[in-house]
mmCIF file of C-alpha atoms in Angstrom:
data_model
loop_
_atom_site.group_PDB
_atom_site.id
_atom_site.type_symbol
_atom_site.label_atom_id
_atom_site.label_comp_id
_atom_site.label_asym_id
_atom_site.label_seq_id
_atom_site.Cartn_x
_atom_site.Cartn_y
_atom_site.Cartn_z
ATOM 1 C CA UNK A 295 17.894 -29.796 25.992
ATOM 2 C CA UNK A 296 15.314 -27.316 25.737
ATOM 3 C CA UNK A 297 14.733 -26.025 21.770
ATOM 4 C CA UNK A 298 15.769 -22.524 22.523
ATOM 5 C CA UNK A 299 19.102 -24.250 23.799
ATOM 6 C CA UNK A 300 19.365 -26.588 20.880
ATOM 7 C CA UNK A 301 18.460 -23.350 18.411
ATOM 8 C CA UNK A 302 21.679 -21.476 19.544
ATOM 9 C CA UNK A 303 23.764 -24.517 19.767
ATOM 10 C CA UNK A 304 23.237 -24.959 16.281
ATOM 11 C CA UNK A 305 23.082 -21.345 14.774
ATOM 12 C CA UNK A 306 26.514 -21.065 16.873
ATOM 13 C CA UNK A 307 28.024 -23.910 14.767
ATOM 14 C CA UNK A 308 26.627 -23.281 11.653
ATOM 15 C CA UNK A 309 27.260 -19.713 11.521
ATOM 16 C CA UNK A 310 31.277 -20.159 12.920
ATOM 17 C CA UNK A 311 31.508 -22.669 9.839
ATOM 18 C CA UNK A 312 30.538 -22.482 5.927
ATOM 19 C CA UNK A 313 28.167 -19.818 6.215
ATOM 20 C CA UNK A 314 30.385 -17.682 8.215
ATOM 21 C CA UNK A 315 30.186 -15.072 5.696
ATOM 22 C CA UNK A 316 26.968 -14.996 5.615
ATOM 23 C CA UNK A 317 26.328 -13.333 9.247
ATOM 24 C CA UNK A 318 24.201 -10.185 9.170
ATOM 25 C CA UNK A 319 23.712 -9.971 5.546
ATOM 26 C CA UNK A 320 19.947 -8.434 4.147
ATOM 27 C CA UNK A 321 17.646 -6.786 6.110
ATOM 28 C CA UNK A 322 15.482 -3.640 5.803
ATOM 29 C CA UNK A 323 17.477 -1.490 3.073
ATOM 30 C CA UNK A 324 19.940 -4.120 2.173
ATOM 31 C CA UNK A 325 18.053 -7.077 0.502
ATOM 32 C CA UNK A 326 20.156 -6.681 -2.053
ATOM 33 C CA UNK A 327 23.266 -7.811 -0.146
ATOM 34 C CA UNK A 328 24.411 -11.769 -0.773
ATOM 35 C CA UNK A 329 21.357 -13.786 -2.549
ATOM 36 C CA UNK A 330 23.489 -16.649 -3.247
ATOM 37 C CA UNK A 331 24.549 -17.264 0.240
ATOM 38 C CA UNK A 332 21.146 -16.683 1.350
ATOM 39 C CA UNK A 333 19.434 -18.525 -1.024
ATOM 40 C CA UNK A 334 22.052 -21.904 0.015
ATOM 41 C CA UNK A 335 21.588 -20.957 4.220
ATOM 42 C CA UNK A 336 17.723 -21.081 3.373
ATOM 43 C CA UNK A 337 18.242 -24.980 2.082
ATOM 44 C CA UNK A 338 20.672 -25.499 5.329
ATOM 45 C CA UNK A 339 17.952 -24.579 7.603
ATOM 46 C CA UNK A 340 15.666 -26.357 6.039
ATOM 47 C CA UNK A 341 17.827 -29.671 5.630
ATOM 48 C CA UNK A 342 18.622 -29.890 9.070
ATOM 49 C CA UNK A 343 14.757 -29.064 10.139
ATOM 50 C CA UNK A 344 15.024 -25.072 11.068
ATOM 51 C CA UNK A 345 12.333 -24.024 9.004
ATOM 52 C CA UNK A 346 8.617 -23.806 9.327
ATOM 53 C CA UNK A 347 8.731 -25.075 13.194
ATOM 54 C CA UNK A 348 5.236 -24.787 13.649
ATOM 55 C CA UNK A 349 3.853 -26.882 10.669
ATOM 56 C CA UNK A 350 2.519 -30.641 11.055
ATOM 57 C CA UNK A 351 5.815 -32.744 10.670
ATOM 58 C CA UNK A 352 3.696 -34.565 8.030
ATOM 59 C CA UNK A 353 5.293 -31.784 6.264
ATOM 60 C CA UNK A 354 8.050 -31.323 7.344
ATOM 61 C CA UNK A 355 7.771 -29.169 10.710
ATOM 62 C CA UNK A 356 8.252 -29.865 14.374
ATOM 63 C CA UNK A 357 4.418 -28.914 15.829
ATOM 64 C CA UNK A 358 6.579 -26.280 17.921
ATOM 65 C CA UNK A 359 4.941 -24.551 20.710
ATOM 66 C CA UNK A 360 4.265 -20.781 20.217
ATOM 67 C CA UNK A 361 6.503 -20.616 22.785
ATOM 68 C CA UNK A 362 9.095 -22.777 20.956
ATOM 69 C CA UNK A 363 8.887 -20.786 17.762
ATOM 70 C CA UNK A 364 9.476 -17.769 19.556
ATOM 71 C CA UNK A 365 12.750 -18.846 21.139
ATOM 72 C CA UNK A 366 13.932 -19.964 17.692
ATOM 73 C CA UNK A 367 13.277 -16.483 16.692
ATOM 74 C CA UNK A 368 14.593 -14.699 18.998
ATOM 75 C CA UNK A 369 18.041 -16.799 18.948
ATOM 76 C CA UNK A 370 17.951 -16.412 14.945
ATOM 77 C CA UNK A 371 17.752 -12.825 15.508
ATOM 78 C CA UNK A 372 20.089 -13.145 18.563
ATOM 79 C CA UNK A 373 22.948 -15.088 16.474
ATOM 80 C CA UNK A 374 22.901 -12.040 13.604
ATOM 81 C CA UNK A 375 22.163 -14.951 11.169
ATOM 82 C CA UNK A 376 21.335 -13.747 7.657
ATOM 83 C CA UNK A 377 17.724 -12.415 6.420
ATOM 84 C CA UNK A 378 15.641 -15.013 5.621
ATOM 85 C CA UNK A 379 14.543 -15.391 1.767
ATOM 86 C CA UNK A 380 12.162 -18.094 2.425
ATOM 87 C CA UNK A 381 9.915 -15.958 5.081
ATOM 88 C CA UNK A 382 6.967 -15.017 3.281
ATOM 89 C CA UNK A 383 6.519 -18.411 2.098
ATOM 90 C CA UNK A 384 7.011 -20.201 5.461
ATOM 91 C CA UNK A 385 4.776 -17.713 6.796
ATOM 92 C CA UNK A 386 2.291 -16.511 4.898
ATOM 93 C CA UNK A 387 1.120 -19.090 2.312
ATOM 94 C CA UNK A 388 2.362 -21.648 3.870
ATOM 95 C CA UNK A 389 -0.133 -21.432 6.309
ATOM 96 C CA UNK A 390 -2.926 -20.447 4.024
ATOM 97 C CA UNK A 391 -2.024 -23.681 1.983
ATOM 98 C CA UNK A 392 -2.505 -26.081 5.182
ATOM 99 C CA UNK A 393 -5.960 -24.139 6.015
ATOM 100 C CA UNK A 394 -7.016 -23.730 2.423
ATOM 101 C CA UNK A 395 -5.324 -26.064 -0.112
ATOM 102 C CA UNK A 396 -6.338 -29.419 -1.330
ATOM 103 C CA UNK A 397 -4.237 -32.615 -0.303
ATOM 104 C CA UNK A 398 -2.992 -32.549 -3.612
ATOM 105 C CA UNK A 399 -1.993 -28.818 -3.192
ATOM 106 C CA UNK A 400 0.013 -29.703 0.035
ATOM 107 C CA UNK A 401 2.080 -32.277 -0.897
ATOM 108 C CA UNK A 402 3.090 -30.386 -4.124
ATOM 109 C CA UNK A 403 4.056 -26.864 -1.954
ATOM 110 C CA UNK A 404 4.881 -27.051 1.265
ATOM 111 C CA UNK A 405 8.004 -29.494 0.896
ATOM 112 C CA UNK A 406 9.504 -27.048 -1.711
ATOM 113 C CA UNK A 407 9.152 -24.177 0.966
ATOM 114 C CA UNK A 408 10.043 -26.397 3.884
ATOM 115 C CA UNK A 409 13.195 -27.607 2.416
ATOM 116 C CA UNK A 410 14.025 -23.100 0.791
ATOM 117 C CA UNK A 411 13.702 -24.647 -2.500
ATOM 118 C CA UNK A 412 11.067 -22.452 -3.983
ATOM 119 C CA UNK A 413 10.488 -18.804 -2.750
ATOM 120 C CA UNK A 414 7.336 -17.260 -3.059
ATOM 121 C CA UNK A 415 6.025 -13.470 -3.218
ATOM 122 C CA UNK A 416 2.988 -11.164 -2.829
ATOM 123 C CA UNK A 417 0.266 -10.083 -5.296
ATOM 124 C CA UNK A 418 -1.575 -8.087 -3.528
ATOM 125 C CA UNK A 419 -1.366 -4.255 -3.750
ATOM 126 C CA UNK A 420 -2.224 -2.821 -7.127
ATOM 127 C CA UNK A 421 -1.547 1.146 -8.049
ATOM 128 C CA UNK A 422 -5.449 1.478 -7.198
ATOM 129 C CA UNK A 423 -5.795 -1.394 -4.649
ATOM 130 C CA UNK A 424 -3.459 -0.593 -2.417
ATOM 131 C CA UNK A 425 -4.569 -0.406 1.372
ATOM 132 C CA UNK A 426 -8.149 -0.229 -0.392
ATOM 133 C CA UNK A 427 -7.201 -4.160 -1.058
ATOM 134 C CA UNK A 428 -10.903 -4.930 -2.553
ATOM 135 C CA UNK A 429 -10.482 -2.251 -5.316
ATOM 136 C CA UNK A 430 -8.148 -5.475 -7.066
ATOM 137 C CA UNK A 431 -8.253 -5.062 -10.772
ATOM 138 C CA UNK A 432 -6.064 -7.656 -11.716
ATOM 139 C CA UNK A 433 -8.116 -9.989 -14.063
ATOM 140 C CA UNK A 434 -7.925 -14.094 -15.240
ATOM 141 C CA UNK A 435 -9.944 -15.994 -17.185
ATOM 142 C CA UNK A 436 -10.155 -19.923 -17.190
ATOM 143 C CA UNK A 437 -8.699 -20.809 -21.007
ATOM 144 C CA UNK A 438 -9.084 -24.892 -20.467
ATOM 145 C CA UNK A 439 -7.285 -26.367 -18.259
ATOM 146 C CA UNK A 440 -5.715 -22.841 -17.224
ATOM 147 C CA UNK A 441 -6.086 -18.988 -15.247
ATOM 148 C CA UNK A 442 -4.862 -17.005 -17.741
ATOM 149 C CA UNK A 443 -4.127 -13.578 -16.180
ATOM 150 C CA UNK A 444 -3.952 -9.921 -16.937
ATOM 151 C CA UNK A 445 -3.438 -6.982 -14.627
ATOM 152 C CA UNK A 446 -0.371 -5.307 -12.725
ATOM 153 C CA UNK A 447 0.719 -5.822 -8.839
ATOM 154 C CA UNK A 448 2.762 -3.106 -6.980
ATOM 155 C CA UNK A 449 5.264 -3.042 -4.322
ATOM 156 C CA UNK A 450 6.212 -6.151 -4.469
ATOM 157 C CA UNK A 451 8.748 -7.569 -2.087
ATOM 158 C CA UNK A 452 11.343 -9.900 -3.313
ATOM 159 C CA UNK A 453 9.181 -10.597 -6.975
ATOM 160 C CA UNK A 454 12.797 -10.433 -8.757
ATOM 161 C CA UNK A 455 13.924 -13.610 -6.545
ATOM 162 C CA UNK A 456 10.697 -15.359 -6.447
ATOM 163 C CA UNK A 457 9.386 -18.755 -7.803
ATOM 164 C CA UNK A 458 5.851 -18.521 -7.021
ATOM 165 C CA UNK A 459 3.426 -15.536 -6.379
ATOM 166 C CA UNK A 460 -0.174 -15.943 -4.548
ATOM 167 C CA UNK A 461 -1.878 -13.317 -6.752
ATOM 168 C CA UNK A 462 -5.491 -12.180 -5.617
ATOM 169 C CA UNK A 463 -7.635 -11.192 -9.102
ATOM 170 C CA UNK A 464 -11.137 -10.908 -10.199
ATOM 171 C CA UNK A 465 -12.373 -13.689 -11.526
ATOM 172 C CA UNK A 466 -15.986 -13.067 -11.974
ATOM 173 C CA UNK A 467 -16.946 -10.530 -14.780
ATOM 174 C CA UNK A 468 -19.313 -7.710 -13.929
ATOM 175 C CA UNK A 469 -17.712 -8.319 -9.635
ATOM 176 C CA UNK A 470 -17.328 -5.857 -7.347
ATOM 177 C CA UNK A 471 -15.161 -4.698 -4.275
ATOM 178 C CA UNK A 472 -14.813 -7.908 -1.775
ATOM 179 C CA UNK A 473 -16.873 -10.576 -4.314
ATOM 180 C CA UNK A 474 -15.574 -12.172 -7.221
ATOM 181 C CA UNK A 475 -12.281 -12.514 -6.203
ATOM 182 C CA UNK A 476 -10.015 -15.440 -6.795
ATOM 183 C CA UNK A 477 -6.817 -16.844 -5.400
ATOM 184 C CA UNK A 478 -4.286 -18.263 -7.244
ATOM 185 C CA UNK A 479 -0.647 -19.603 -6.942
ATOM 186 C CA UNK A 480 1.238 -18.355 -10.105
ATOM 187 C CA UNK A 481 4.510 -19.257 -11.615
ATOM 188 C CA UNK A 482 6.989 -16.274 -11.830
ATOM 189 C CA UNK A 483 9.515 -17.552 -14.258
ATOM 190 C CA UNK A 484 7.160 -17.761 -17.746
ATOM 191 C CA UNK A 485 6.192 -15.953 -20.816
ATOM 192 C CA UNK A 486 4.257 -12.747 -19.514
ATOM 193 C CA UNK A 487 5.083 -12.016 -15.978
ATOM 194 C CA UNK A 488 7.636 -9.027 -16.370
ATOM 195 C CA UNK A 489 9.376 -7.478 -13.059
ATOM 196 C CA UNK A 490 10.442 -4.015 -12.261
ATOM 197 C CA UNK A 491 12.292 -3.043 -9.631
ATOM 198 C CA UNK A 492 11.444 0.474 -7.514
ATOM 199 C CA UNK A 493 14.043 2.112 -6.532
ATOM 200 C CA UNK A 494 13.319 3.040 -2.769
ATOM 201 C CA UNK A 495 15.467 6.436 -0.832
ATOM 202 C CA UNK A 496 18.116 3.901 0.379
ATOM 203 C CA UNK A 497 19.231 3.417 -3.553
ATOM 204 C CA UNK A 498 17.876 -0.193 -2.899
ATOM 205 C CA UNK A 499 15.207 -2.156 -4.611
ATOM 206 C CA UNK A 500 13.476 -4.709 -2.410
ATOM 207 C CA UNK A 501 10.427 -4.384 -4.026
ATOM 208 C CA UNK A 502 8.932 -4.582 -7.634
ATOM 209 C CA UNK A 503 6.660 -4.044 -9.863
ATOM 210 C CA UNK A 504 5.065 -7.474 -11.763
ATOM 211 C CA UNK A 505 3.074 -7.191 -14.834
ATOM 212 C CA UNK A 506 0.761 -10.096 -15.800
ATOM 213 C CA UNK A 507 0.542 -10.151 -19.560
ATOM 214 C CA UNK A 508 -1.600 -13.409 -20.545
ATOM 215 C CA UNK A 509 0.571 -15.456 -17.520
ATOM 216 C CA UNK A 510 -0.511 -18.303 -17.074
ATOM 217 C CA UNK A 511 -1.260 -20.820 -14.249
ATOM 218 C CA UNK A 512 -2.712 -24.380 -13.999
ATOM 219 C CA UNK A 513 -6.652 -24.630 -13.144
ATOM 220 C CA UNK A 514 -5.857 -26.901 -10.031
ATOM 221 C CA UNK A 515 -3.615 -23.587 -8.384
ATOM 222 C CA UNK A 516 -6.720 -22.274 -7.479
ATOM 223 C CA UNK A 517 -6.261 -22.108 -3.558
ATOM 224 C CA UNK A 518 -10.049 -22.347 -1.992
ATOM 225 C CA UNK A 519 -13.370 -21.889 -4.419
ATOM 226 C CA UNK A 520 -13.656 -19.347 -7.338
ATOM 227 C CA UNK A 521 -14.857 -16.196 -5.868
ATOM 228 C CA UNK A 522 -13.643 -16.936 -2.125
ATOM 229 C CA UNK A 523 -10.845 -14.940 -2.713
ATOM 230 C CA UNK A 524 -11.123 -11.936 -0.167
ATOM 231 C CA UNK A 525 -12.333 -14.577 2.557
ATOM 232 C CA UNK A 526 -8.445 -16.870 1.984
ATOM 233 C CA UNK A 527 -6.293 -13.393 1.276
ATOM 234 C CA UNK A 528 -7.497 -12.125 4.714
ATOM 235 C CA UNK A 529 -6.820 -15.346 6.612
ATOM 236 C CA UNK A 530 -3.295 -14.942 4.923
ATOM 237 C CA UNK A 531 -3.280 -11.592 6.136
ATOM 238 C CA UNK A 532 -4.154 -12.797 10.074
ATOM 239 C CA UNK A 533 -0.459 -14.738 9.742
ATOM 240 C CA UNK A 534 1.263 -11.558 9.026
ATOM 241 C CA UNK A 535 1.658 -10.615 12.808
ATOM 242 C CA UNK A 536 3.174 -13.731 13.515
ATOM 243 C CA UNK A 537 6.023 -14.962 15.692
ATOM 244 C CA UNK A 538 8.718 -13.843 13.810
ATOM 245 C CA UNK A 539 8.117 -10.201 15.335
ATOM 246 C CA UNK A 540 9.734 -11.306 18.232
ATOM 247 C CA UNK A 541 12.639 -11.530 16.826
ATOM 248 C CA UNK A 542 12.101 -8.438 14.618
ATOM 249 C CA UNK A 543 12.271 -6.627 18.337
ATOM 250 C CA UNK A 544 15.789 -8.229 18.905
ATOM 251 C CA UNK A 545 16.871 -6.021 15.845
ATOM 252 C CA UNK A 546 14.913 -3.209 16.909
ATOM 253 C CA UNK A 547 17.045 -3.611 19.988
ATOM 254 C CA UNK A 548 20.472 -3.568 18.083
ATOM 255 C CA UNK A 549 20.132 -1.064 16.021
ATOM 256 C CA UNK A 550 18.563 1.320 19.698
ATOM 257 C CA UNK A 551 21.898 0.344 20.780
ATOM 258 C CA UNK A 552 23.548 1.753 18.055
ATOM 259 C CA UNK A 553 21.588 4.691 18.557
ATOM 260 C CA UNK A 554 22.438 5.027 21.802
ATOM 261 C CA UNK A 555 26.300 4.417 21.298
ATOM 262 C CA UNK A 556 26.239 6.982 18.329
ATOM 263 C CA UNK A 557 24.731 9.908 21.220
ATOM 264 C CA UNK A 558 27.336 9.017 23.466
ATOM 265 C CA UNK A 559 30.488 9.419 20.896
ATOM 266 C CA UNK A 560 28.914 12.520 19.491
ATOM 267 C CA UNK A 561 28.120 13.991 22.898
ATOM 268 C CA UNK A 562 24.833 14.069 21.878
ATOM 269 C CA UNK A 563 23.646 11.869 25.240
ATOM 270 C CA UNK A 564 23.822 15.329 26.772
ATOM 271 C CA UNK A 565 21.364 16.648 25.194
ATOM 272 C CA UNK A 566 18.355 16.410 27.963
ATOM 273 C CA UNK A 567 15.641 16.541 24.901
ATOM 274 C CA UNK A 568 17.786 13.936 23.263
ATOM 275 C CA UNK A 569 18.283 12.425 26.349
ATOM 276 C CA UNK A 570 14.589 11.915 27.206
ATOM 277 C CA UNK A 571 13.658 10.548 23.520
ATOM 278 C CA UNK A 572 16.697 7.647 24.202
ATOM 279 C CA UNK A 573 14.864 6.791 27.379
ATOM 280 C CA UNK A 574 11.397 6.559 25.823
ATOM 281 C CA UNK A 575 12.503 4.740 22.827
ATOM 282 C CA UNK A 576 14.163 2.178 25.143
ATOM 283 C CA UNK A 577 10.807 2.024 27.241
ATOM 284 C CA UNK A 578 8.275 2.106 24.106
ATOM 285 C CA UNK A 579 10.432 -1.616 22.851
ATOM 286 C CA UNK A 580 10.012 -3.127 26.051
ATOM 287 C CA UNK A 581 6.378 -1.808 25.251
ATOM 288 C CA UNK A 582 5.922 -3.616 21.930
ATOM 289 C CA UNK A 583 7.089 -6.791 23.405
ATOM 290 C CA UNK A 584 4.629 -7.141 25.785
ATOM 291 C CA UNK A 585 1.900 -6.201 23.528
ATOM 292 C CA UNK A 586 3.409 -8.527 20.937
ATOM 293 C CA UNK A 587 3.325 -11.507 23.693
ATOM 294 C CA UNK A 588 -0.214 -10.400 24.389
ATOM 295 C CA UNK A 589 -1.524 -10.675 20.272
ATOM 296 C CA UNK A 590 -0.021 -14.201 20.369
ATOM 297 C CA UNK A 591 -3.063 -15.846 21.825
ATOM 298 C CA UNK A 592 -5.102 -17.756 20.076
ATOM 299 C CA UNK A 593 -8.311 -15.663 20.766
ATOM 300 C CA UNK A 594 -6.794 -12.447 19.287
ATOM 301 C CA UNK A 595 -8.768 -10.653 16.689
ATOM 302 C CA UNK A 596 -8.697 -7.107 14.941
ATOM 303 C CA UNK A 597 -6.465 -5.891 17.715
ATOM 304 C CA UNK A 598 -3.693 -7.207 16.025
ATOM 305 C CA UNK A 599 -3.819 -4.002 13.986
ATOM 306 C CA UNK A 600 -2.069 -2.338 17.093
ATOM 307 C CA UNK A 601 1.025 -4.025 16.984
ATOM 308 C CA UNK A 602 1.277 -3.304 13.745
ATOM 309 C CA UNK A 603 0.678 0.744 14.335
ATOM 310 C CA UNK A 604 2.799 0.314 17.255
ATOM 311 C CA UNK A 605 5.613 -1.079 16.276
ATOM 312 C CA UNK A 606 5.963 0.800 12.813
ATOM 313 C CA UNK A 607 5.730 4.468 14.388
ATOM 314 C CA UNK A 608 8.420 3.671 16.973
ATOM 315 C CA UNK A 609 10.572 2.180 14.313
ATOM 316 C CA UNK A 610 10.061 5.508 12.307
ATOM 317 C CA UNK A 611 10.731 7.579 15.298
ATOM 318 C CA UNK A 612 13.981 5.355 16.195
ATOM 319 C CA UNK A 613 14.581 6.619 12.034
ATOM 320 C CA UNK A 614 14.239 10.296 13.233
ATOM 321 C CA UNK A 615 16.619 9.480 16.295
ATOM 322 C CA UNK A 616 19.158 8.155 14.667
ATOM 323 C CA UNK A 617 19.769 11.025 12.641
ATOM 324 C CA UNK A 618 19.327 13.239 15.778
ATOM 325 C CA UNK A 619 22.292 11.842 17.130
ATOM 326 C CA UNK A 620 24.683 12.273 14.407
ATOM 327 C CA UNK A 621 24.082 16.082 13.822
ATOM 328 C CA UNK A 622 25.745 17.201 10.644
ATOM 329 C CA UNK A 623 27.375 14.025 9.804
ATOM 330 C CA UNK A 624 23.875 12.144 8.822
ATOM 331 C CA UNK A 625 23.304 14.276 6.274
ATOM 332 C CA UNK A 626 26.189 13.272 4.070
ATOM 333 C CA UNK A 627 26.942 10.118 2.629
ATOM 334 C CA UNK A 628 30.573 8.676 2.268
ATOM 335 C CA UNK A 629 32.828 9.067 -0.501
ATOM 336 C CA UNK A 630 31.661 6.352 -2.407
ATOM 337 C CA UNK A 631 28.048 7.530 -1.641
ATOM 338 C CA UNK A 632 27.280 4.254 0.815
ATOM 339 C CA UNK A 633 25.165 5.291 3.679
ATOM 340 C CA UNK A 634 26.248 4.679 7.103
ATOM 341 C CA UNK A 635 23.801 2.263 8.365
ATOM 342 C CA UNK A 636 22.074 4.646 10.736
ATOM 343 C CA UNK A 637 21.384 7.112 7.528
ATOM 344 C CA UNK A 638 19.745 3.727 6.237
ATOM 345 C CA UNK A 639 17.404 3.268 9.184
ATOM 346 C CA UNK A 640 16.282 6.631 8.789
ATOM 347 C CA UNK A 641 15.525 6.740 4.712
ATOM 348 C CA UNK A 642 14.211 2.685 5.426
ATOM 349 C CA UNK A 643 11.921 3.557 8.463
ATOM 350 C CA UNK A 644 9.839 6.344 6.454
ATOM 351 C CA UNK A 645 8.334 3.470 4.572
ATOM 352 C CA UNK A 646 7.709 1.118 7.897
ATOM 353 C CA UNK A 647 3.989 3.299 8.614
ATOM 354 C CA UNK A 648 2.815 2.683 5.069
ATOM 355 C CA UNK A 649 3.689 -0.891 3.607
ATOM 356 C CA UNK A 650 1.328 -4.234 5.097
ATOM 357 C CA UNK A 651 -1.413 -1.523 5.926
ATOM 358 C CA UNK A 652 -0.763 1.857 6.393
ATOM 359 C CA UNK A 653 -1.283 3.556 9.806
ATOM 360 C CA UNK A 654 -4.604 5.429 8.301
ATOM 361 C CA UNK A 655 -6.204 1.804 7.873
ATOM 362 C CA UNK A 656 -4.361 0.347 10.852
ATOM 363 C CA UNK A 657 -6.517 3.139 12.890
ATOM 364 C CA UNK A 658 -9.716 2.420 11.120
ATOM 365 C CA UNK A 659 -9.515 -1.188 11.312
ATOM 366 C CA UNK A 660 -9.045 -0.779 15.368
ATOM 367 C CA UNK A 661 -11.567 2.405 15.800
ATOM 368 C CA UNK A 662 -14.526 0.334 13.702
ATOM 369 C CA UNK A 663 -13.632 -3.356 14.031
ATOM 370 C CA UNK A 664 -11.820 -3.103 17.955
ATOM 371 C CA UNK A 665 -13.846 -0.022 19.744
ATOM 372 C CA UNK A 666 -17.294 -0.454 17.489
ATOM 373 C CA UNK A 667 -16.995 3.144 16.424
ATOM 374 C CA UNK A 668 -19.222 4.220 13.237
ATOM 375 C CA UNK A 669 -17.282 3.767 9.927
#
């Protein structure tokens, strides 16, 4: 049995069982829907070996293919199973940990994440260092045997769940831009880390603010040397257009569908200008898979940037369809002021061309570090 076949065998079975209820819940606009149940499907997958597929089974993966981990996505995706919780950790400092950490580092974090026992956010973006990442302001200080730090992180996904944030600071008085940064791993649940949700158009709050007020964090949660910050935060950055956008495109495809269902009940389908948008949004996904197949390689470099740019426009445009479709109605929300779920994807999809890089930088980074162009 192939894993792709074993993948939906099991998500079929688990999701018809206990975590029935679960199916569909979270997602872009709705994070806030069914933590608990989340939080326990996150431990299921991870008990009966679901998570973190492409990890060294010293630690608890499989050594999946790229091609493996991409079926598993796309059934996951396929099945409706719930948003994962556990995603930034299993793939963003997860990763960094194996490339960067010590041994001692690895056997302390990765079985936590492996097993969606501890779930980990961002500290990146700052109000000033936001895509200017090396304008980081954040500050800590080694107080014995700990970083003691001070500062403020911004749009922070998922910081009121989390157990752990990697938090990029300064760490060398007097530093500037892309030197003297640090990166450290940083408890969430002590004296002096405070969280505020935003409160995005959809009435949601996925993300946060986090203050750091004299938080603290042991010396040894220093991932890489002091001062190689910027070099380990853009390696975690290079996992951030991983596999898992294949089956991001699986939703993409859902909620076209939806789209597309919505123009023929309201008559708009007969619409040619509507019409012709419908058509190009279905060709532009079958687009972005391609070129997300392509930035799989192991060889690929800046150009990743473009899937990024690519696939955030088209979701914003799908945004702008969706309310197309639904004339009048969009505009208002129900009685009990829920939006529809189209009305989400529209208020959601504004922020898709601004959050991990905005489309300014995402051009940059391909015009200077893709085509050569002058800064």
């Amino acid at each position: 049995m192939s894993l792709r076949e074993e993948a939906r065998a099991w998500l079929e079975e688990s999701l018809g069982g206990e975590f029935a209820g679960a199916r569909g819940l979270g997602g872009p606009g709705r994070e806030h829907e069914g933590f608990e149940p989340r939080r326990a499907w996150e431990r299921h997958l991870g008990k009966h070996g679901w998570t973190c597929l492409g990890w060294p089974r010293r630690y608890g993966g499989r050594a999946a293919s790229i091609a493996d981990q991409v079926a598993f996505h796309e059934e996951y995706a396929r099945a409706g199973a719930p948003a994962r919780l556990g995603l930034i950790g299993e793939g963003l400092i997860g990763p960094t940990i194996l490339e960067y950490g010590t041994d001692a580092q690895k056997e302390r974090f990765l079985p936590p994440i492996q097993r969606g026992e501890e779930l980990w956010c961002q500290g990146y973006s700052e109000p000033e260092a936001g895509s200017d990442l090396a304008n980081v302001q954040t500050r800590a200080r080694l107080d014995g045997g700990d970083w003691v730090i001070t500062g403020q992180k911004v749009w922070t996904s998922l910081a009121q769940w989390a157990d752990w944030c990697f938090v990029l600071c300064r760490t060398e008085e007097g530093s500037r831009r892309h030197h003297g940064l640090s990166y450290l791993l940083v408890p969430m649940r002590q004296p002096g880390v405070e969280v505020r949700p935003i409160v995005q158009l959809t009435g949601t709050s996925e993300f946060n603010e986090v203050f750091f007020d004299g938080a603290r964090t042991a010396a040894g949660n220093l991932l890489g040397a002091p001062g190689e910050g910027w070099r380990v935060a853009m390696a975690t950055l290079g996992y951030e257009r991983g596999v898992s956008t294949l089956g991001q495109q699986i939703g993409f495809g859902r909620e076209l569908a939806e789209v597309v269902e919505t123009a023929r009940r309201t008559g708009a389908i007969d619409d040619p200008v509507l019409r012709d948008r419908l058509v190009r949004s279905w060709l532009e996904l079958r687009i972005m898979r391609l070129n997300a197949l392509r930035m799989l390689r192991p060889e690929a470099g800046p150009e990743v940037s473009i899937a990024k740019l690519y696939w955030s426009e088209w979701h914003r445009r799908l945004g702008e369809l969706a309310q197309a479709v639904q004339g009048r109605a969009g505009l208002v929300a129900g009685a009990d002021g829920e939006l529809g779920e189209l009305q989400r994807l529209y208020l959601f999809s504004r922020a898709d061309t601004i959050y991990a890089g905005s489309s300014e930088i995402q051009r940059n980074l391909i015009a200077e570090r893709t085509l050569g162009l002058p800064r």
